[in-house]
Coordinates of C-alpha atoms and ligand atoms in Angstrom, one line a residue:
X1261 CA 209.4 -80.0 117.6
X1262 CA 210.9 -80.8 121.0
X1263 CA 214.4 -80.2 122.2
X1264 CA 216.0 -83.1 124.1
X1265 CA 219.2 -82.7 126.1
X1266 CA 221.4 -85.7 126.8
X1267 CA 219.7 -87.8 124.1
X1268 CA 222.8 -89.8 123.2
X1269 CA 222.9 -91.3 126.7
X1270 CA 221.0 -94.4 128.0
X1271 CA 217.6 -93.1 128.9
X1272 CA 217.6 -90.1 126.4
X1273 CA 218.4 -92.4 123.5
X1274 CA 215.6 -94.8 124.5
X1275 CA 213.3 -91.9 124.9
X1276 CA 214.0 -90.4 121.4
X1277 CA 213.6 -93.8 119.7
X1278 CA 210.4 -94.5 121.7
X1279 CA 209.0 -90.9 121.1
X1280 CA 209.4 -91.2 117.3
X1281 CA 208.1 -94.7 117.2
X1282 CA 205.0 -93.4 118.9
X1283 CA 204.5 -90.7 116.3
X1284 CA 205.9 -87.8 118.3
X1285 CA 207.0 -84.5 116.8
X1286 CA 210.4 -83.9 115.3
X1287 CA 213.3 -84.0 117.8
X1288 CA 216.6 -82.1 118.1
X1289 CA 219.1 -83.8 120.4
X1290 CA 221.6 -81.6 122.1
X1291 CA 224.4 -83.7 123.7
X1292 CA 228.0 -83.0 124.5
X1293 CA 229.0 -86.6 123.9
X1294 CA 230.8 -87.2 127.1
X1295 CA 232.1 -90.7 127.8
X1296 CA 228.5 -91.7 128.5
X1297 CA 227.1 -90.2 125.2
X1298 CA 227.1 -92.5 122.2
X1299 CA 225.8 -91.3 118.8
X1300 CA 225.7 -95.0 117.8
X1301 CA 222.7 -95.4 120.0
X1302 CA 220.6 -93.4 117.5
X1303 CA 222.1 -94.9 114.3
X1304 CA 218.7 -96.2 113.3
X1305 CA 217.6 -92.6 112.8
X1306 CA 220.2 -91.7 110.3
X1307 CA 218.5 -90.1 107.3
X1308 CA 215.2 -89.6 109.3
X1309 CA 214.1 -86.0 108.6
X1310 CA 212.4 -86.0 112.1
X1311 CA 215.7 -86.2 113.9
X1312 CA 218.7 -83.8 114.2
X1313 CA 221.8 -84.1 116.4
X1314 CA 223.6 -81.0 117.7
X1315 CA 226.9 -81.6 119.6
X1316 CA 227.1 -79.0 122.4
X1317 CA 227.1 -78.3 126.1
X1318 CA 224.1 -77.3 128.2
X1319 CA 226.5 -74.9 130.1
X1320 CA 226.9 -72.8 126.9
X1321 CA 224.3 -70.0 127.0
X1322 CA 225.1 -68.6 123.5
X1323 CA 224.4 -72.0 121.9
X1324 CA 221.2 -72.5 123.9
X1325 CA 219.9 -69.0 123.0
X1326 CA 220.7 -69.6 119.3
X1327 CA 219.0 -73.1 119.3
X1328 CA 215.8 -71.9 121.1
X1329 CA 215.4 -68.9 118.8
X1330 CA 216.0 -71.1 115.7
X1331 CA 214.0 -74.1 116.7
X1332 CA 211.1 -72.6 118.6
X1333 CA 210.6 -75.9 120.5
X1334 CA 207.3 -76.7 122.2
X1335 CA 209.1 -78.5 124.9
X1336 CA 212.5 -79.1 126.4
X1337 CA 213.0 -82.6 127.8
X1338 CA 216.1 -82.4 130.0
X1339 CA 218.1 -85.6 130.5
X1340 CA 221.7 -84.3 130.2
X1341 CA 223.6 -85.0 133.4
X1342 CA 226.6 -86.7 134.9
X1343 CA 224.8 -89.8 136.2
X1344 CA 227.1 -92.3 137.9
X1345 CA 227.4 -92.2 141.7
X1346 CA 230.8 -93.9 141.8
X1347 CA 232.3 -91.3 139.4
X1348 CA 230.7 -88.5 141.5
X1349 CA 232.7 -89.9 144.5
X1350 CA 236.0 -89.7 142.6
X1351 CA 235.4 -86.4 141.0
X1352 CA 232.3 -84.3 141.9
X1353 CA 233.4 -81.2 139.9
X1354 CA 231.8 -82.2 136.6
X1355 CA 228.5 -83.1 138.5
X1356 CA 228.3 -79.6 139.9
X1357 CA 229.1 -78.1 136.5
X1358 CA 226.7 -80.1 134.3
X1359 CA 223.9 -81.0 136.8
X1360 CA 223.7 -77.6 138.6
X1361 CA 225.2 -75.0 136.4
X1362 CA 224.0 -76.7 133.2
X1363 CA 220.4 -76.9 134.5
X1364 CA 220.6 -73.3 135.6
X1365 CA 221.9 -72.2 132.2
X1366 CA 219.1 -74.1 130.5
X1367 CA 216.5 -72.7 132.8
X1368 CA 217.8 -69.1 132.3
X1369 CA 217.7 -69.4 128.5
X1370 CA 214.4 -71.2 128.5
X1371 CA 212.9 -68.4 130.7
X1372 CA 214.2 -65.7 128.4
X1373 CA 212.9 -67.5 125.3
X1374 CA 209.5 -68.3 126.9
X1375 CA 209.1 -64.5 127.6
X1376 CA 209.3 -63.8 123.8
X1377 CA 206.4 -66.2 123.0
X1378 CA 202.8 -65.3 122.3
X1379 CA 200.3 -66.0 125.0
X1380 CA 199.3 -69.3 123.4
X1381 CA 203.0 -70.3 122.9
X1382 CA 203.7 -69.5 126.5
X1383 CA 200.7 -71.7 127.6
X1384 CA 201.8 -74.6 125.5
X1385 CA 205.5 -74.6 126.3
X1386 CA 206.9 -77.2 128.7
X1387 CA 210.2 -77.7 130.5
X1388 CA 210.3 -81.3 131.7
X1389 CA 213.2 -82.0 134.1
X1390 CA 214.2 -85.7 134.5
X1391 CA 215.5 -86.5 137.9
X1392 CA 216.0 -89.3 140.3
X1393 CA 214.7 -90.9 143.5
X1394 CA 218.2 -90.6 145.0
X1395 CA 217.4 -87.0 146.0
X1396 CA 215.3 -88.4 148.9
X1397 CA 218.2 -90.2 150.5
X1398 CA 218.2 -93.7 152.1
X1399 CA 215.3 -95.7 153.6
X1400 CA 215.4 -98.1 156.5
X1401 CA 213.8 -101.5 155.9
X1402 CA 210.5 -100.6 157.6
X1403 CA 210.1 -97.1 156.1
X1404 CA 207.3 -96.5 153.6
X1405 CA 208.4 -95.8 150.0
X1406 CA 209.3 -92.2 148.9
X1407 CA 206.3 -90.0 148.0
X1408 CA 206.5 -86.6 146.3
X1409 CA 206.4 -84.9 149.7
X1410 CA 209.3 -86.9 151.3
X1411 CA 211.9 -84.4 152.4
X1412 CA 215.1 -84.2 150.3
X1413 CA 218.2 -85.8 151.9
X1414 CA 220.7 -86.4 149.2
X1415 CA 223.8 -88.4 150.3
X1416 CA 226.2 -88.5 147.4
X1417 CA 227.7 -85.7 145.3
X1418 CA 225.5 -87.1 142.4
X1419 CA 222.3 -87.0 144.3
X1420 CA 223.1 -83.6 145.9
X1421 CA 223.7 -82.1 142.4
X1422 CA 220.4 -83.5 141.1
X1423 CA 218.6 -82.2 144.2
X1424 CA 220.0 -78.8 143.6
X1425 CA 218.8 -78.9 140.0
X1426 CA 215.3 -80.0 141.2
X1427 CA 215.2 -77.0 143.5
X1428 CA 216.2 -74.6 140.7
X1429 CA 213.4 -76.0 138.5
X1430 CA 210.9 -75.6 141.3
X1431 CA 212.1 -72.0 141.9
X1432 CA 211.8 -71.1 138.2
X1433 CA 208.2 -72.2 138.3
X1434 CA 207.4 -70.6 141.6
X1435 CA 209.1 -67.3 140.9
X1436 CA 208.8 -66.8 137.1
X1437 CA 205.9 -69.0 136.3
X1438 CA 208.0 -71.1 133.8
X1439 CA 205.8 -74.1 132.9
X1440 CA 207.9 -76.9 134.5
X1441 CA 207.3 -80.5 135.5
X1442 CA 209.8 -82.7 137.3
X1443 CA 210.0 -86.5 137.3
X1444 CA 211.9 -88.5 140.0
X1445 CA 212.4 -92.0 138.8
X1446 CA 214.0 -95.1 140.4
X1447 CA 216.9 -97.2 138.9
X1448 CA 216.4 -97.9 135.2
X1449 CA 217.7 -100.9 133.2
X1450 CA 217.5 -101.9 129.6
X1451 CA 219.1 -101.5 126.2
X1452 CA 222.0 -99.0 125.7
X1453 CA 222.9 -98.7 129.3
X1454 CA 226.6 -97.9 129.8
X1455 CA 228.3 -101.0 131.3
X1456 CA 229.5 -99.0 134.4
X1457 CA 226.1 -99.4 136.0
X1458 CA 225.2 -102.6 137.9
X1459 CA 223.1 -104.6 135.4
X1460 CA 225.0 -104.1 132.2
X1461 CA 228.3 -104.4 134.1
X1462 CA 227.3 -107.8 135.5
X1463 CA 226.0 -109.0 132.1
X1464 CA 229.2 -108.1 130.2
X1465 CA 231.6 -109.3 133.0
X1466 CA 229.7 -112.6 133.2
X1467 CA 230.0 -113.1 129.4
X1468 CA 233.7 -112.4 129.6
X1469 CA 234.2 -114.8 132.6
X1470 CA 235.3 -111.8 134.8
X1471 CA 234.4 -111.3 138.5
X1472 CA 231.0 -109.8 139.3
X1473 CA 231.8 -107.1 141.9
X1474 CA 229.2 -106.8 144.6
X1475 CA 229.6 -103.9 147.0
X1476 CA 229.4 -104.6 150.7
X1477 CA 227.0 -107.4 151.6
X1478 CA 224.9 -107.2 148.4
X1479 CA 221.7 -106.4 150.4
X1480 CA 221.3 -102.8 149.2
X1481 CA 217.8 -102.4 147.7
X1482 CA 216.8 -100.5 144.6
X1483 CA 213.4 -100.3 142.9
X1484 CA 214.2 -101.3 139.3
X1485 CA 212.2 -100.0 136.3
X1486 CA 212.5 -101.1 132.7
X1487 CA 213.6 -98.1 130.6
X1488 CA 210.7 -98.3 128.1
X1489 CA 208.3 -97.9 131.1
X1490 CA 210.2 -94.7 132.2
X1491 CA 210.0 -93.3 128.6
X1492 CA 206.2 -94.0 128.5
X1493 CA 205.9 -92.2 131.9
X1494 CA 207.8 -89.2 130.6
X1495 CA 205.5 -89.0 127.6
X1496 CA 202.4 -89.1 129.9
X1497 CA 203.8 -86.4 132.2
X1498 CA 204.7 -84.2 129.1
X1499 CA 201.1 -84.6 127.8
X1500 CA 199.2 -84.3 131.1
X1501 CA 201.4 -83.4 134.0
X1502 CA 200.3 -80.5 136.1
X1503 CA 202.5 -77.5 136.0
X1504 CA 205.0 -77.0 138.8
X1505 CA 204.3 -80.6 140.1
X1506 CA 206.7 -83.4 140.6
X1507 CA 205.9 -87.0 139.7
X1508 CA 207.6 -90.1 141.2
X1509 CA 208.1 -93.0 138.8
X1510 CA 208.9 -96.5 139.9
X1511 CA 208.3 -100.1 139.2
X1512 CA 207.0 -101.4 142.6
X1513 CA 210.0 -103.7 142.2
X1514 CA 212.3 -103.6 145.2
X1515 CA 215.2 -106.0 145.1
X1516 CA 218.5 -106.5 146.8
X1517 CA 221.5 -106.3 144.5
X1518 CA 222.5 -109.9 145.2
X1519 CA 219.1 -111.1 143.8
X1520 CA 219.5 -109.0 140.7
X1521 CA 223.0 -110.5 140.1
X1522 CA 221.8 -114.1 140.7
X1523 CA 218.8 -113.6 138.3
X1524 CA 221.2 -112.4 135.6
X1525 CA 223.5 -115.4 136.2
X1526 CA 220.5 -117.9 135.9
X1527 CA 219.4 -116.3 132.7
X1528 CA 222.9 -116.5 131.2
X1529 CA 223.2 -120.1 132.4
X1530 CA 220.2 -120.9 130.1
X1531 CA 221.0 -118.6 127.2
X1532 CA 224.8 -118.8 127.1
X1533 CA 226.0 -121.7 129.3
X1534 CA 229.7 -121.5 130.3
X1535 CA 231.6 -124.8 130.2
X1536 CA 233.6 -123.6 133.2
X1537 CA 230.5 -123.7 135.5
X1538 CA 227.5 -121.7 136.6
X1539 CA 227.9 -117.9 136.2
X1540 CA 227.3 -117.4 140.0
X1541 CA 230.8 -118.8 140.6
X1542 CA 232.0 -115.3 139.4
X1543 CA 230.3 -113.4 142.2
X1544 CA 232.9 -111.4 144.1
X1545 CA 232.1 -109.4 147.3
X1546 CA 234.3 -106.2 147.3
X1547 CA 234.8 -103.1 149.4
X1548 CA 231.6 -101.1 149.8
X1549 CA 230.9 -97.7 148.1
X1550 CA 231.5 -94.8 150.6
X1551 CA 228.1 -93.5 151.9
X1552 CA 226.3 -96.3 150.0
X1553 CA 222.5 -95.7 150.3
X1554 CA 220.8 -98.8 151.8
X1555 CA 217.4 -98.7 150.2
X1556 CA 215.4 -96.8 147.6
X1557 CA 211.7 -97.4 147.0
X1558 CA 209.1 -95.3 145.1
X1559 CA 205.5 -94.8 145.8
X1560 CA 204.2 -94.2 142.2
X1561 CA 200.5 -93.8 143.1
X1562 CA 200.4 -90.1 142.1
X1563 CA 201.3 -90.7 138.4
X1564 CA 199.1 -93.8 138.3
X1565 CA 196.1 -91.9 139.7
X1566 CA 196.5 -88.6 137.8
X1567 CA 197.9 -89.8 134.5
X1568 CA 196.9 -93.5 134.3
X1569 CA 200.5 -94.6 133.8
X1570 CA 201.6 -98.1 135.0
X1571 CA 204.7 -100.1 134.1
X1572 CA 204.1 -102.6 131.3
X1573 CA 207.0 -104.9 132.1
X1574 CA 207.6 -107.0 135.2
X1575 CA 211.1 -107.5 136.3
X1576 CA 211.1 -111.0 134.9
X1577 CA 210.1 -109.8 131.4
X1578 CA 212.3 -106.7 131.5
X1579 CA 215.5 -108.4 132.6
X1580 CA 215.0 -111.2 130.1
X1581 CA 214.7 -108.6 127.2
X1582 CA 217.7 -106.8 128.6
X1583 CA 220.0 -109.8 128.8
X1584 CA 219.0 -110.8 125.2
X1585 CA 219.7 -107.3 124.0
X1586 CA 223.2 -107.4 125.4
X1587 CA 223.8 -110.9 123.9
X1588 CA 222.7 -109.5 120.5
X1589 CA 224.8 -106.3 120.7
X1590 CA 228.2 -107.6 121.6
X1591 CA 229.7 -105.1 119.2
X1592 CA 228.1 -102.2 120.9
X1593 CA 229.6 -103.3 124.2
X1594 CA 233.0 -104.0 122.6
X1595 CA 233.2 -100.4 121.2
X1596 CA 232.5 -98.9 124.6
X1597 CA 235.0 -101.2 126.4
X1598 CA 237.8 -100.3 123.9
X1599 CA 238.1 -96.7 125.1
X1600 CA 238.6 -94.9 128.4
X1601 CA 236.3 -97.4 130.0
X1602 CA 239.3 -99.6 130.9
X1603 CA 240.8 -96.7 132.9
X1604 CA 237.6 -96.4 134.8
X1605 CA 237.4 -100.1 135.6
X1606 CA 241.0 -100.0 137.0
X1607 CA 240.3 -96.8 139.0
X1608 CA 237.0 -98.0 140.6
X1609 CA 237.7 -101.7 141.1
X1610 CA 241.5 -101.7 141.6
X1611 CA 241.2 -100.2 145.0
X1612 CA 238.3 -102.5 146.1
X1613 CA 240.1 -105.8 146.0
Ligands
NAD980 P1 223.8 -91.2 130.9 O1 225.0 -90.9 131.8 O2 223.7 -92.5 130.2 O3 223.7 -90.1 129.8 C1 223.8 -88.7 130.0 C2 223.9 -88.0 128.7 O4 224.1 -86.6 128.9 C3 225.1 -88.4 127.8 O5 224.7 -88.6 126.5 C4 226.1 -87.3 127.9 O6 226.9 -87.1 126.8 C5 225.1 -86.1 128.1 N1 225.8 -84.9 128.8 C6 226.5 -85.0 129.9 N2 226.9 -83.7 130.2 C7 226.4 -82.9 129.3 C8 226.5 -81.5 129.0 N3 227.2 -80.7 129.9 N4 225.9 -81.0 127.9 C9 225.2 -81.8 127.1 N5 225.1 -83.1 127.3 C10 225.7 -83.7 128.3 O7 222.5 -90.9 131.9 P2 221.1 -91.7 131.9 O8 221.2 -92.9 132.8 O9 220.6 -91.8 130.6 O10 220.3 -90.6 132.8 C11 219.6 -89.5 132.1 C12 218.9 -88.7 133.1 O11 218.0 -89.5 133.9 C13 219.9 -88.0 134.1 O12 219.4 -86.7 134.4 C14 219.8 -88.9 135.4 O13 220.0 -88.2 136.5 C15 218.3 -89.3 135.3 N6 218.0 -90.6 135.9 C16 218.7 -91.7 135.6 C17 218.3 -93.0 136.2 C18 219.1 -94.2 135.8 O14 218.8 -95.3 136.4 N7 220.0 -94.3 134.9 C19 217.2 -93.0 137.1 C20 216.5 -91.9 137.3 C21 216.9 -90.7 136.7
TYD981 P1 224.3 -98.3 140.1 O1 223.9 -99.1 138.9 O2 225.6 -97.6 140.1 O3 223.1 -97.3 140.4 P2 222.9 -96.4 141.8 O4 224.1 -96.4 142.6 O5 222.6 -95.1 141.1 O6 221.7 -97.0 142.5 O7 224.3 -99.3 141.3 C1 223.1 -100.1 141.7 C2 223.4 -100.8 143.0 O8 224.4 -101.8 142.7 C3 224.0 -99.9 144.1 O9 223.5 -100.4 145.3 C4 225.5 -100.1 144.0 C5 225.6 -101.6 143.5 N1 226.8 -101.9 142.7 C6 227.6 -103.0 143.0 O10 227.3 -103.8 144.0 N2 228.6 -103.3 142.2 C7 229.0 -102.5 141.2 O11 230.0 -102.8 140.5 C8 228.2 -101.4 140.8 C9 228.5 -100.5 139.7 C10 227.1 -101.1 141.6

C-alpha cells in the first residue's frame, strides 16, 4: 500500500482517484482536513476496501510513527501543504508549520521507519515530495523556462516554505540515503480545485454574476497543466524516477491571466449564456498582489526524455472539461462557499477595491 498525505485536497484527491482507477495498490490518506481539505472529494471511494482515511496532522510525530509501523507502506506520496499564495501573505505562520515543520516531521519518521526495513524493503521504499515551480522565482519575458538546475529564488512566504521543504528532502537523500524524488509542477487546474484559486474562482463568480477580479494588469503568465496530467506524471516518477532527483512537470502552456479569464468567459457564453450580456462584462481589474511573480514557465524535457511522460490534454480540452465539471457540480461549490470561504473573500478582495 501507499501512504498519501493531503489526499483530501485538490491534487491529492485527483491523484487517489486516478491511482485506484489505474489499478494502483491500496491507499491510506492522511489529511488534517483544513479549510482546503474536503472528504466529499473522495465520496466515490466509500466502501472501497482499497481506501482508508485517517484524519491527522503531518506535524504529529507519534501519529506518523504509529501509522508507518502499522501500515508498512511501500511509498509516501506527500501532497499535504498550505498552498495559496494570497493566504501566505496574510498569515505565513501556518505555511511555515505545515510546509516546513510538517515535511521535516514526515522525513524524520520516514527515515526512522526506513531504517527498520529489510534490505529489499529499503530498496523498494520511496518518498515522493510534491512541490511547485514557484520555488524558482519569477522569469522576465525573454528568459528560458525553468529547468531542474535553475537556482531557487522563492518570492512569497508560500514559495519560500516549499523551497525549504525541497531542501530538506534533498538533504535527507544526500545525508541519510533516504530514497526520495521531488517533483516541481506548474499551476494545475481541473475538478475539485478550491474556488480561491484563479480558474475555479472565475468560473464560480461568473456563474453567480459576480465581478471577476484580475490582479494588476492581468498580464502575469503561468504555465497551466490539467490535474490529470500531473497525476500521471507523479505515477511515472514514482515508478521510474531516479533517486535523489527532481523532475519539472509542466504543460508547455504559458498564458497571461487575462487570456485564461477570457477563455472561461467565452466557454460560459456558449454553455450557460447570461441574459444580462457576455460574461466578459464582469472582468474587474483590482489592486495587485504584493510581490506578484510576473512569469512562470517549465522546461519539462527531463521527465519527457527519462520517463516518456507527456501531457495528454491541451489547454482547450482541459479547460472545457473543467468548466463542464463545475457546471455539473454546483452543489460541491455551494457547500464550500457556505462556510469560512466568505470570510476569506471579504478579507482578500475587500481591501483591493
Ligand atoms: P490544497 O490546498 O487543495 O490541499 C492541501 C491538502 O493538505 C488539504 O486537503 C489539507 O487539508 C491538507 N493539509 C494541510 N495541512 C495539513 C497538515 N498539517 N497535515 C495533514 N494534512 C494537511 O493543495 P493542492 O493544490 O492540492 O496542492 C497539493 C500539493 O501540490 C501541495 O504540496 C502544493 O504545494 C503542490 N502544488 C500545487 C500546485 C497547484 O497548482 N495547486 C502546483 C504545483 C504543486
Ligand atoms: P493562483 O490561482 O492563486 O495561483 P498562483 O498564485 O499560485 O500562481 O493565481 C494564478 C494567477 O492568477 C496569479 O498570477 C494571480 C492571479 N489571480 C488574479 O488575478 N485574481 C485572483 O482573484 C486570483 C486568486 C489570482
